[in-house]
Short mmCIF file of C-alpha atoms in Angstrom, two decimals:
data_model
loop_
_atom_site.label_atom_id
_atom_site.label_comp_id
_atom_site.label_asym_id
_atom_site.label_seq_id
_atom_site.Cartn_x
_atom_site.Cartn_y
_atom_site.Cartn_z
CA UNK A 1 -78.78 46.36 18.44
CA UNK A 2 -77.55 43.91 21.06
CA UNK A 3 -76.60 41.53 18.28
CA UNK A 4 -74.57 44.24 16.49
CA UNK A 5 -72.79 45.13 19.71
CA UNK A 6 -71.89 41.50 20.42
CA UNK A 7 -70.40 41.17 16.94
CA UNK A 8 -68.18 44.19 17.53
CA UNK A 9 -66.85 42.97 20.88
CA UNK A 10 -63.91 40.53 20.68
CA UNK A 11 -64.49 37.51 22.83
CA UNK A 12 -61.72 36.44 25.20
CA UNK A 13 -61.16 34.37 28.31
CA UNK A 14 -61.73 35.87 31.75
CA UNK A 15 -58.59 37.48 33.25
CA UNK A 16 -58.12 38.78 36.79
CA UNK A 17 -56.35 41.99 37.72
CA UNK A 18 -52.55 41.56 37.94
CA UNK A 19 -52.57 38.29 36.03
CA UNK A 20 -49.89 38.11 33.32
CA UNK A 21 -50.91 37.38 29.79
CA UNK A 22 -49.77 33.94 28.68
CA UNK A 23 -47.86 33.66 25.41
CA UNK A 24 -48.81 31.05 22.90
CA UNK A 25 -46.06 28.62 21.92
CA UNK A 26 -45.98 26.96 18.54
CA UNK A 27 -45.32 23.26 18.39
CA UNK A 28 -41.85 22.31 17.15
CA UNK A 29 -41.99 18.56 17.51
CA UNK A 30 -41.67 17.78 13.82
CA UNK A 31 -38.75 20.18 13.28
CA UNK A 32 -36.92 18.92 16.35
CA UNK A 33 -37.39 15.35 15.28
CA UNK A 34 -36.12 16.14 11.78
CA UNK A 35 -32.99 17.95 13.07
CA UNK A 36 -32.26 15.06 15.41
CA UNK A 37 -32.44 12.61 12.53
CA UNK A 38 -30.14 14.81 10.42
CA UNK A 39 -27.58 15.13 13.21
CA UNK A 40 -27.59 11.41 13.90
CA UNK A 41 -27.17 10.58 10.20
CA UNK A 42 -24.36 13.14 9.92
CA UNK A 43 -22.65 11.60 12.94
CA UNK A 44 -22.89 8.19 11.32
CA UNK A 45 -21.50 9.54 8.04
CA UNK A 46 -18.41 10.97 9.73
CA UNK A 47 -18.01 8.24 12.34
CA UNK A 48 -14.41 7.63 11.26
CA UNK A 49 -13.32 11.27 11.18
CA UNK A 50 -14.05 12.23 14.82
CA UNK A 51 -11.67 15.17 15.37
CA UNK A 52 -10.99 15.57 11.62
CA UNK A 53 -12.76 18.36 9.74
CA UNK A 54 -12.99 19.00 5.96
CA UNK A 55 -10.35 21.17 4.26
CA UNK A 56 -11.30 23.28 1.24
CA UNK A 57 -8.65 26.02 1.20
CA UNK A 58 -4.87 26.19 0.80
CA UNK A 59 -4.46 28.05 4.11
CA UNK A 60 -5.90 25.08 6.05
CA UNK A 61 -3.84 22.51 4.15
CA UNK A 62 -1.34 21.71 6.91
CA UNK A 63 -0.70 19.19 9.66
CA UNK A 64 -2.01 15.64 9.93
CA UNK A 65 -4.73 14.76 7.43
CA UNK A 66 -6.84 11.93 6.05
CA UNK A 67 -7.13 11.82 2.26
CA UNK A 68 -10.33 10.23 0.93
CA UNK A 69 -10.35 9.09 -2.70
CA UNK A 70 -13.28 9.14 -5.13
CA UNK A 71 -13.94 5.48 -4.30
CA UNK A 72 -14.64 6.40 -0.66
CA UNK A 73 -11.47 4.67 0.48
CA UNK A 74 -8.47 6.36 2.03
CA UNK A 75 -4.97 7.00 0.80
CA UNK A 76 -2.42 4.78 2.56
CA UNK A 77 1.38 4.52 2.56
CA UNK A 78 2.86 1.01 2.79
CA UNK A 79 6.21 0.05 4.31
CA UNK A 80 7.63 -0.83 0.88
CA UNK A 81 7.31 2.82 -0.19
CA UNK A 82 4.22 2.39 -2.34
CA UNK A 83 1.11 4.58 -2.06
CA UNK A 84 -2.38 3.23 -2.74
CA UNK A 85 -5.89 3.20 -1.21
CA UNK A 86 -6.88 1.13 1.81
CA UNK A 87 -9.86 -1.18 2.26
CA UNK A 88 -11.47 1.04 4.89
CA UNK A 89 -14.24 3.63 4.42
CA UNK A 90 -15.60 6.49 6.52
CA UNK A 91 -17.96 4.07 8.31
CA UNK A 92 -14.99 2.03 9.58
CA UNK A 93 -13.30 2.46 12.95
CA UNK A 94 -10.56 4.97 13.71
CA UNK A 95 -7.96 5.47 10.94
CA UNK A 96 -4.82 3.38 10.79
CA UNK A 97 -1.50 5.12 11.37
CA UNK A 98 -0.48 4.45 7.76
CA UNK A 99 -3.53 6.39 6.54
CA UNK A 100 -2.41 9.59 8.28
CA UNK A 101 -0.36 11.94 6.10
CA UNK A 102 1.18 15.32 6.91
CA UNK A 103 0.98 18.31 4.59
CA UNK A 104 3.90 20.76 4.73
CA UNK A 105 3.63 24.11 2.94
CA UNK A 106 6.76 24.88 0.92
CA UNK A 107 5.82 28.06 -0.94
CA UNK A 108 2.82 30.02 -2.12
CA UNK A 109 1.75 27.27 -4.51
CA UNK A 110 3.62 24.15 -3.37
CA UNK A 111 3.24 21.57 -0.59
CA UNK A 112 5.02 18.39 0.43
CA UNK A 113 3.28 15.22 1.57
CA UNK A 114 4.90 13.17 4.34
CA UNK A 115 3.92 9.60 5.25
CA UNK A 116 3.65 7.95 8.66
CA UNK A 117 7.11 6.47 8.00
CA UNK A 118 8.59 10.00 8.01
CA UNK A 119 9.22 9.81 4.26
CA UNK A 120 8.09 12.22 1.55
CA UNK A 121 5.90 11.28 -1.40
CA UNK A 122 7.70 11.93 -4.69
CA UNK A 123 6.74 11.98 -8.36
CA UNK A 124 9.20 10.62 -10.91
CA UNK A 125 9.43 11.89 -14.48
CA UNK A 126 7.68 8.78 -15.80
CA UNK A 127 4.74 9.21 -13.38
CA UNK A 128 5.77 6.71 -10.70
CA UNK A 129 4.77 7.78 -7.17
CA UNK A 130 6.68 6.56 -4.12
CA UNK A 131 6.98 7.53 -0.47
CA UNK A 132 10.68 6.87 0.19
CA UNK A 133 12.52 10.20 0.14
CA UNK A 134 14.00 11.54 3.40
CA UNK A 135 14.20 15.18 2.26
CA UNK A 136 12.23 17.60 0.10
CA UNK A 137 13.40 18.25 -3.44
CA UNK A 138 11.74 19.27 -6.68
CA UNK A 139 10.14 15.83 -7.13
CA UNK A 140 8.59 16.01 -3.65
CA UNK A 141 6.77 19.29 -4.36
CA UNK A 142 3.06 19.16 -5.26
CA UNK A 143 0.75 21.90 -6.44
CA UNK A 144 -2.65 21.71 -4.69
CA UNK A 145 -5.71 22.53 -6.83
CA UNK A 146 -9.10 23.00 -5.14
CA UNK A 147 -12.27 22.98 -7.23
CA UNK A 148 -15.48 24.89 -6.42
CA UNK A 149 -16.75 21.96 -4.36
CA UNK A 150 -13.69 21.90 -2.09
CA UNK A 151 -12.18 18.75 -3.60
CA UNK A 152 -8.39 18.59 -3.92
CA UNK A 153 -6.20 17.50 -6.82
CA UNK A 154 -2.40 17.37 -6.71
CA UNK A 155 -0.18 18.27 -9.68
CA UNK A 156 3.35 16.85 -9.73
CA UNK A 157 6.51 18.43 -11.08
CA UNK A 158 5.90 16.61 -14.39
CA UNK A 159 2.72 18.72 -14.86
CA UNK A 160 0.49 15.64 -14.48
CA UNK A 161 -2.19 14.95 -11.85
CA UNK A 162 -1.98 12.38 -9.03
CA UNK A 163 -4.30 9.42 -9.60
CA UNK A 164 -5.14 6.64 -7.14
CA UNK A 165 -7.51 3.85 -8.24
CA UNK A 166 -8.71 0.88 -6.19
CA UNK A 167 -6.33 -2.06 -6.38
CA UNK A 168 -3.59 -0.04 -8.06
CA UNK A 169 -0.56 1.96 -6.98
CA UNK A 170 -0.71 5.73 -7.09
CA UNK A 171 0.64 7.33 -10.25
CA UNK A 172 1.05 10.85 -11.56
CA UNK A 173 0.14 10.63 -15.25
CA UNK A 174 -3.48 11.80 -15.35
CA UNK A 175 -5.36 14.96 -16.37
CA UNK A 176 -7.80 17.00 -14.26
CA UNK A 177 -10.73 15.57 -16.21
CA UNK A 178 -9.80 11.93 -15.52
CA UNK A 179 -11.34 9.72 -12.85
CA UNK A 180 -9.79 9.02 -9.43
CA UNK A 181 -7.97 12.38 -9.27
CA UNK A 182 -10.22 14.25 -6.81
CA UNK A 183 -9.83 13.86 -3.06
CA UNK A 184 -11.58 14.96 0.12
CA UNK A 185 -9.08 16.09 2.75
CA UNK A 186 -9.79 16.08 6.50
CA UNK A 187 -7.45 17.83 8.94
CA UNK A 188 -6.96 17.23 12.68
CA UNK A 189 -5.46 20.68 13.37
CA UNK A 190 -7.33 22.47 16.19
CA UNK A 191 -9.41 24.85 14.11
CA UNK A 192 -10.94 26.87 16.97
CA UNK A 193 -7.86 27.73 19.02
CA UNK A 194 -5.16 27.94 16.35
CA UNK A 195 -7.00 29.30 13.33
CA UNK A 196 -5.49 32.78 13.45
CA UNK A 197 -2.07 31.42 14.39
CA UNK A 198 -2.11 28.99 11.49
CA UNK A 199 -3.11 31.70 9.03
CA UNK A 200 -0.29 33.97 10.18
CA UNK A 201 2.17 31.11 9.95
CA UNK A 202 0.86 30.20 6.50
CA UNK A 203 1.36 33.75 5.27
CA UNK A 204 4.92 33.76 6.60
CA UNK A 205 5.72 30.45 4.92
CA UNK A 206 4.11 31.46 1.63
CA UNK A 207 6.05 34.71 1.50
CA UNK A 208 9.34 33.48 2.97
CA UNK A 209 10.99 32.71 -0.36
CA UNK A 210 8.83 34.25 -3.06
CA UNK A 211 9.12 37.82 -1.80
CA UNK A 212 12.53 37.78 -0.13
CA UNK A 213 14.78 40.61 -1.30
CA UNK A 214 18.00 39.43 0.35
CA UNK A 215 18.86 35.89 -0.72
CA UNK A 216 21.85 35.79 1.65
CA UNK A 217 19.51 36.38 4.58
CA UNK A 218 17.11 33.73 3.31
CA UNK A 219 19.88 31.13 3.04
CA UNK A 220 21.20 32.12 6.47
CA UNK A 221 17.78 31.56 8.08
CA UNK A 222 17.28 28.34 6.12
CA UNK A 223 20.66 26.91 7.18
CA UNK A 224 20.27 28.05 10.79
CA UNK A 225 16.92 26.28 11.02
CA UNK A 226 18.02 22.88 9.73
CA UNK A 227 21.75 22.54 10.53
CA UNK A 228 22.72 19.89 13.07
CA UNK A 229 25.22 22.17 14.89
CA UNK A 230 27.80 19.47 15.51
CA UNK A 231 30.58 21.87 16.49
CA UNK A 232 28.40 24.81 17.46
CA UNK A 233 29.29 26.77 14.32
CA UNK A 234 27.05 27.88 11.50
CA UNK A 235 28.43 26.69 8.17
CA UNK A 236 27.24 28.51 5.04
CA UNK A 237 27.69 27.48 1.43
CA UNK A 238 30.41 29.41 -0.42
CA UNK A 239 28.93 28.79 -3.84
CA UNK A 240 27.78 31.66 -6.07
CA UNK A 241 24.26 32.92 -5.31
CA UNK A 242 23.40 33.43 -8.97
CA UNK A 243 21.99 29.92 -8.88
CA UNK A 244 19.59 30.98 -6.10
CA UNK A 245 18.43 33.98 -8.13
CA UNK A 246 17.59 31.75 -11.09
CA UNK A 247 15.86 29.24 -8.80
CA UNK A 248 13.77 32.02 -7.25
CA UNK A 249 12.55 33.16 -10.66
CA UNK A 250 11.51 29.61 -11.63
CA UNK A 251 9.85 28.85 -8.28
CA UNK A 252 12.46 26.25 -7.26
CA UNK A 253 14.25 28.20 -4.52
CA UNK A 254 13.51 25.61 -1.84
CA UNK A 255 14.99 22.78 -3.92
CA UNK A 256 18.09 24.84 -4.70
CA UNK A 257 18.63 25.62 -1.02
CA UNK A 258 18.25 21.91 -0.24
CA UNK A 259 20.92 20.97 -2.80
CA UNK A 260 23.33 23.47 -1.28
CA UNK A 261 22.69 22.00 2.18
CA UNK A 262 23.33 18.47 0.90
CA UNK A 263 26.76 19.53 -0.31
CA UNK A 264 27.57 21.06 3.09
CA UNK A 265 27.04 17.66 4.81
CA UNK A 266 26.01 19.27 8.09
CA UNK A 267 22.27 18.92 7.91
CA UNK A 268 20.13 16.75 10.14
CA UNK A 269 18.29 15.34 7.08
CA UNK A 270 21.31 14.94 4.83
CA UNK A 271 23.93 13.39 7.13
#
């Protein structure tokens, strides 16, 4: 019977009255070591990006960016107006100034791309791509297309896709299925502090022209924002607004407003 009783009693270590029961801790050495290796490899992979973070949505496509091509090299604007890819990769040092571009949202489906030389990247009818324009027109508008993996492609006004291959100048004569048309974009905009502010601003910019009911008010705000105010007076175009109505229907309202400002000769971009 003593043997049966001993089998029923659970053996344990001797504990004194008032002593707290100690909790058992599982070993996590292997997991900690593995996470450390992953973080170190990730830091090495994005050594060049530092404050830059990946963009995969139209709302975040604004401000200063780095554009990485399929070859792993970065888009760069040269002082002769050409656009190509640099020799650097993500394992290189900090980016050169010429590798930093600025995305500007124009409408709900259009953006403009500005170089470090304060010039806009344009697409000609024959597919030539240059970064020489001082103002935004139809040829400087690009349609961003994100795939399921967060990669970006840019469609020009000629309905073709921007292509940048190693050793060649950028061109806009490709299709979405071609090589060298997908890009990884990294933004330096403060994502934690200005995320809500940027989204609100993006919504305002996307709806500013597409859903405006009063074109006179739109042109007034547009002119007031960009006029140089040489004599302290606001000068509005006296041309018929039927042209603006047609431009709004075709999605070219921004370009039409720009053309009207050029004719006024009182704009800080068009002087």
